[in-house]
């Protein structure tokens, strides 16, 4: 499944900007939408704030050292001066790695310092936290940083130190809040804090998804999704609709058997439900065929596994697929198809090695099966092996010259290769390739959709928009296209209203379109409507088709949630549209 949808997702912003998706959700004025402008505005706000700069772990601040009077006038020194002196001693010990001693002097500084000297006091606490940090005393680090931040809420150094200590203490939620504040204060310019945010979001997302995915209700995708999934297989048996004649042939085949049994239960019944789009009944009909050890057991196992995959239950699908793959005397097309599906499942579980093995085995047992190459090509794209992907698409085209999908995906692979290789002439020839594909296959919606993505990438927005209109004309029921077109309006004209209208339309067409909810959530984050965003992300989470996708959505949701907390606590917000 991962394979079929892979190429239809938009070109990941990661490819161009090096930013993970959650960051784009946080960062308004994503480099794409507003670019430098927002960063500039935000930078100006920040200069006016008292944001402490962050350097190495060295807590000393030279100019303060110079301010401190030394020696002679000790008696006339104010308490603050004495505190500074103690701090400077602490710094000296810190520099030579005597952290226990440093802590003693920082403590003295804290005790001496008049309570109204908040800025100094917060520095002393931050310095002591740095020393505790060196000793791995995380609880003390958190306590001191908390004091420092209470007195100076925009103290980046203290916030970041606390974030790291909280991570060590496995308090991811609060860690995320601190690091979010840091990222906002630094206008997302510091790699170190961005990496921490990324790491914590991923861990939280994975943990939550693991729990939630296990306990979720099975969910049948929309009929559009199911049809599109099956249409990505052309060389297998179970995907083919029963032709009118074929049904009769089946009955003729079984002259001796009781025809009414065939009619009322089992695999053929399941196939009939499939044609009627009555998908909820398919698994149980297949089970009847399997339990009665009917003549279509292998087909029934494969079809049941396919629906287990579609409802997102890989645990249930795997034994069925294993069984079909091991049936040496079953039709080789069934076994190859089972291998493709198990391979895609492994890919979804982030096991690329097992996945590749299955695809390779499928190519060995059924070397003339075009589906194997088509799906393996998509896998290679996910693995960033573009050259191998192109070879697979070529093989598929050779076996099935009318495969418009493979041609379009090949163009897309070539485009990505050219784009990442920064080769303008190759980019141009990939674009020409797309023109060729849509001329030769004018009814293949995917061709227009992929071309539109490449065009958007090349900032040829007007033409991209025309291509999406073609898709909509060909497949008015495909919600995904409306989302892509909506995103295009944002990028092209910064037209939020039209963008949101199109995405709402997508949800109207298919209220199980997780991509639409995710996108809408991202836009709401950018508009500063965090509650609405969280609501959208939660809807998408409930529809996620794999644990990995769910983990990613949790990251987006947690990032938005952390922002609401940061806004409440510190009054900090990234700029909004
Ligand atoms: C919708 O269109 C996209 C191309 O934009 C295609 O990849 C996908 O398979 C289609 N989905 C459905 C459910 O028809
Ligand atoms: C997946 O299938 C297994 C085995 O059939 C079952 O025990 C489990 O409850 C199912 N999980 C979900 C989420 O439906
Ligand atoms: C771009 O690709 C073309 C054709 O593959 C090749 O001949 C040329 O050397 C490449 N140019 C650069 C700058 O890599």
PDB file of N, CA, C and O in Angstrom, residues 15 39 100 112 118 149 177 228 380 397 447 509 525:
ATOM      1  N   UNK A  15      12.909  17.662   0.497  1.00  0.00           N
ATOM      2  CA  UNK A  15      13.820  17.552  -0.634  1.00  0.00           C
ATOM      3  C   UNK A  15      14.489  18.895  -0.915  1.00  0.00           C
ATOM      4  O   UNK A  15      15.681  18.965  -1.124  1.00  0.00           O
ATOM      5  N   UNK A  39      10.938  35.535   8.187  1.00  0.00           N
ATOM      6  CA  UNK A  39      12.113  35.358   9.028  1.00  0.00           C
ATOM      7  C   UNK A  39      12.667  36.730   9.406  1.00  0.00           C
ATOM      8  O   UNK A  39      13.102  36.969  10.532  1.00  0.00           O
ATOM      9  N   UNK A 100      32.204  20.951  41.424  1.00  0.00           N
ATOM     10  CA  UNK A 100      31.687  21.022  42.790  1.00  0.00           C
ATOM     11  C   UNK A 100      32.032  22.382  43.407  1.00  0.00           C
ATOM     12  O   UNK A 100      31.191  23.032  44.033  1.00  0.00           O
ATOM     13  N   UNK A 112      24.026  35.843  48.195  1.00  0.00           N
ATOM     14  CA  UNK A 112      24.409  37.251  48.396  1.00  0.00           C
ATOM     15  C   UNK A 112      23.569  38.215  47.567  1.00  0.00           C
ATOM     16  O   UNK A 112      23.299  39.340  47.977  1.00  0.00           O
ATOM     17  N   UNK A 118      17.064  40.768  39.396  1.00  0.00           N
ATOM     18  CA  UNK A 118      16.592  39.537  38.759  1.00  0.00           C
ATOM     19  C   UNK A 118      17.511  39.050  37.655  1.00  0.00           C
ATOM     20  O   UNK A 118      17.754  37.859  37.501  1.00  0.00           O
ATOM     21  N   UNK A 149      14.554  30.935  34.557  1.00  0.00           N
ATOM     22  CA  UNK A 149      13.516  31.291  33.587  1.00  0.00           C
ATOM     23  C   UNK A 149      12.389  32.087  34.256  1.00  0.00           C
ATOM     24  O   UNK A 149      11.811  32.983  33.648  1.00  0.00           O
ATOM     25  N   UNK A 177       8.040  21.521  25.223  1.00  0.00           N
ATOM     26  CA  UNK A 177       7.592  22.902  25.408  1.00  0.00           C
ATOM     27  C   UNK A 177       8.791  23.854  25.475  1.00  0.00           C
ATOM     28  O   UNK A 177       8.806  24.907  24.837  1.00  0.00           O
ATOM     29  N   UNK A 228      -8.726   2.596  -6.234  1.00  0.00           N
ATOM     30  CA  UNK A 228      -7.437   3.064  -6.731  1.00  0.00           C
ATOM     31  C   UNK A 228      -6.321   2.095  -6.328  1.00  0.00           C
ATOM     32  O   UNK A 228      -5.391   1.824  -7.103  1.00  0.00           O
ATOM     33  N   UNK A 380      11.853   1.703  -4.670  1.00  0.00           N
ATOM     34  CA  UNK A 380      13.194   2.275  -4.883  1.00  0.00           C
ATOM     35  C   UNK A 380      13.159   3.795  -4.753  1.00  0.00           C
ATOM     36  O   UNK A 380      14.123   4.400  -4.295  1.00  0.00           O
ATOM     37  N   UNK A 397       7.321  -1.060 -18.372  1.00  0.00           N
ATOM     38  CA  UNK A 397       6.820  -0.509 -19.631  1.00  0.00           C
ATOM     39  C   UNK A 397       7.067  -1.487 -20.784  1.00  0.00           C
ATOM     40  O   UNK A 397       6.241  -1.650 -21.676  1.00  0.00           O
ATOM     41  N   UNK A 447      -0.917  10.926 -14.568  1.00  0.00           N
ATOM     42  CA  UNK A 447       0.061  11.628 -15.399  1.00  0.00           C
ATOM     43  C   UNK A 447      -0.023  13.134 -15.179  1.00  0.00           C
ATOM     44  O   UNK A 447       0.989  13.793 -14.938  1.00  0.00           O
ATOM     45  N   UNK A 509     -16.058  15.426  -0.330  1.00  0.00           N
ATOM     46  CA  UNK A 509     -16.073  14.285  -1.252  1.00  0.00           C
ATOM     47  C   UNK A 509     -15.713  13.000  -0.532  1.00  0.00           C
ATOM     48  O   UNK A 509     -16.300  11.955  -0.756  1.00  0.00           O
ATOM     49  N   UNK A 525      -2.379  25.796  11.826  1.00  0.00           N
ATOM     50  CA  UNK A 525      -1.208  26.150  12.639  1.00  0.00           C
ATOM     51  C   UNK A 525      -0.624  27.456  12.127  1.00  0.00           C
ATOM     52  O   UNK A 525      -0.328  28.373  12.887  1.00  0.00           O
TER      53      UNK A 525
END
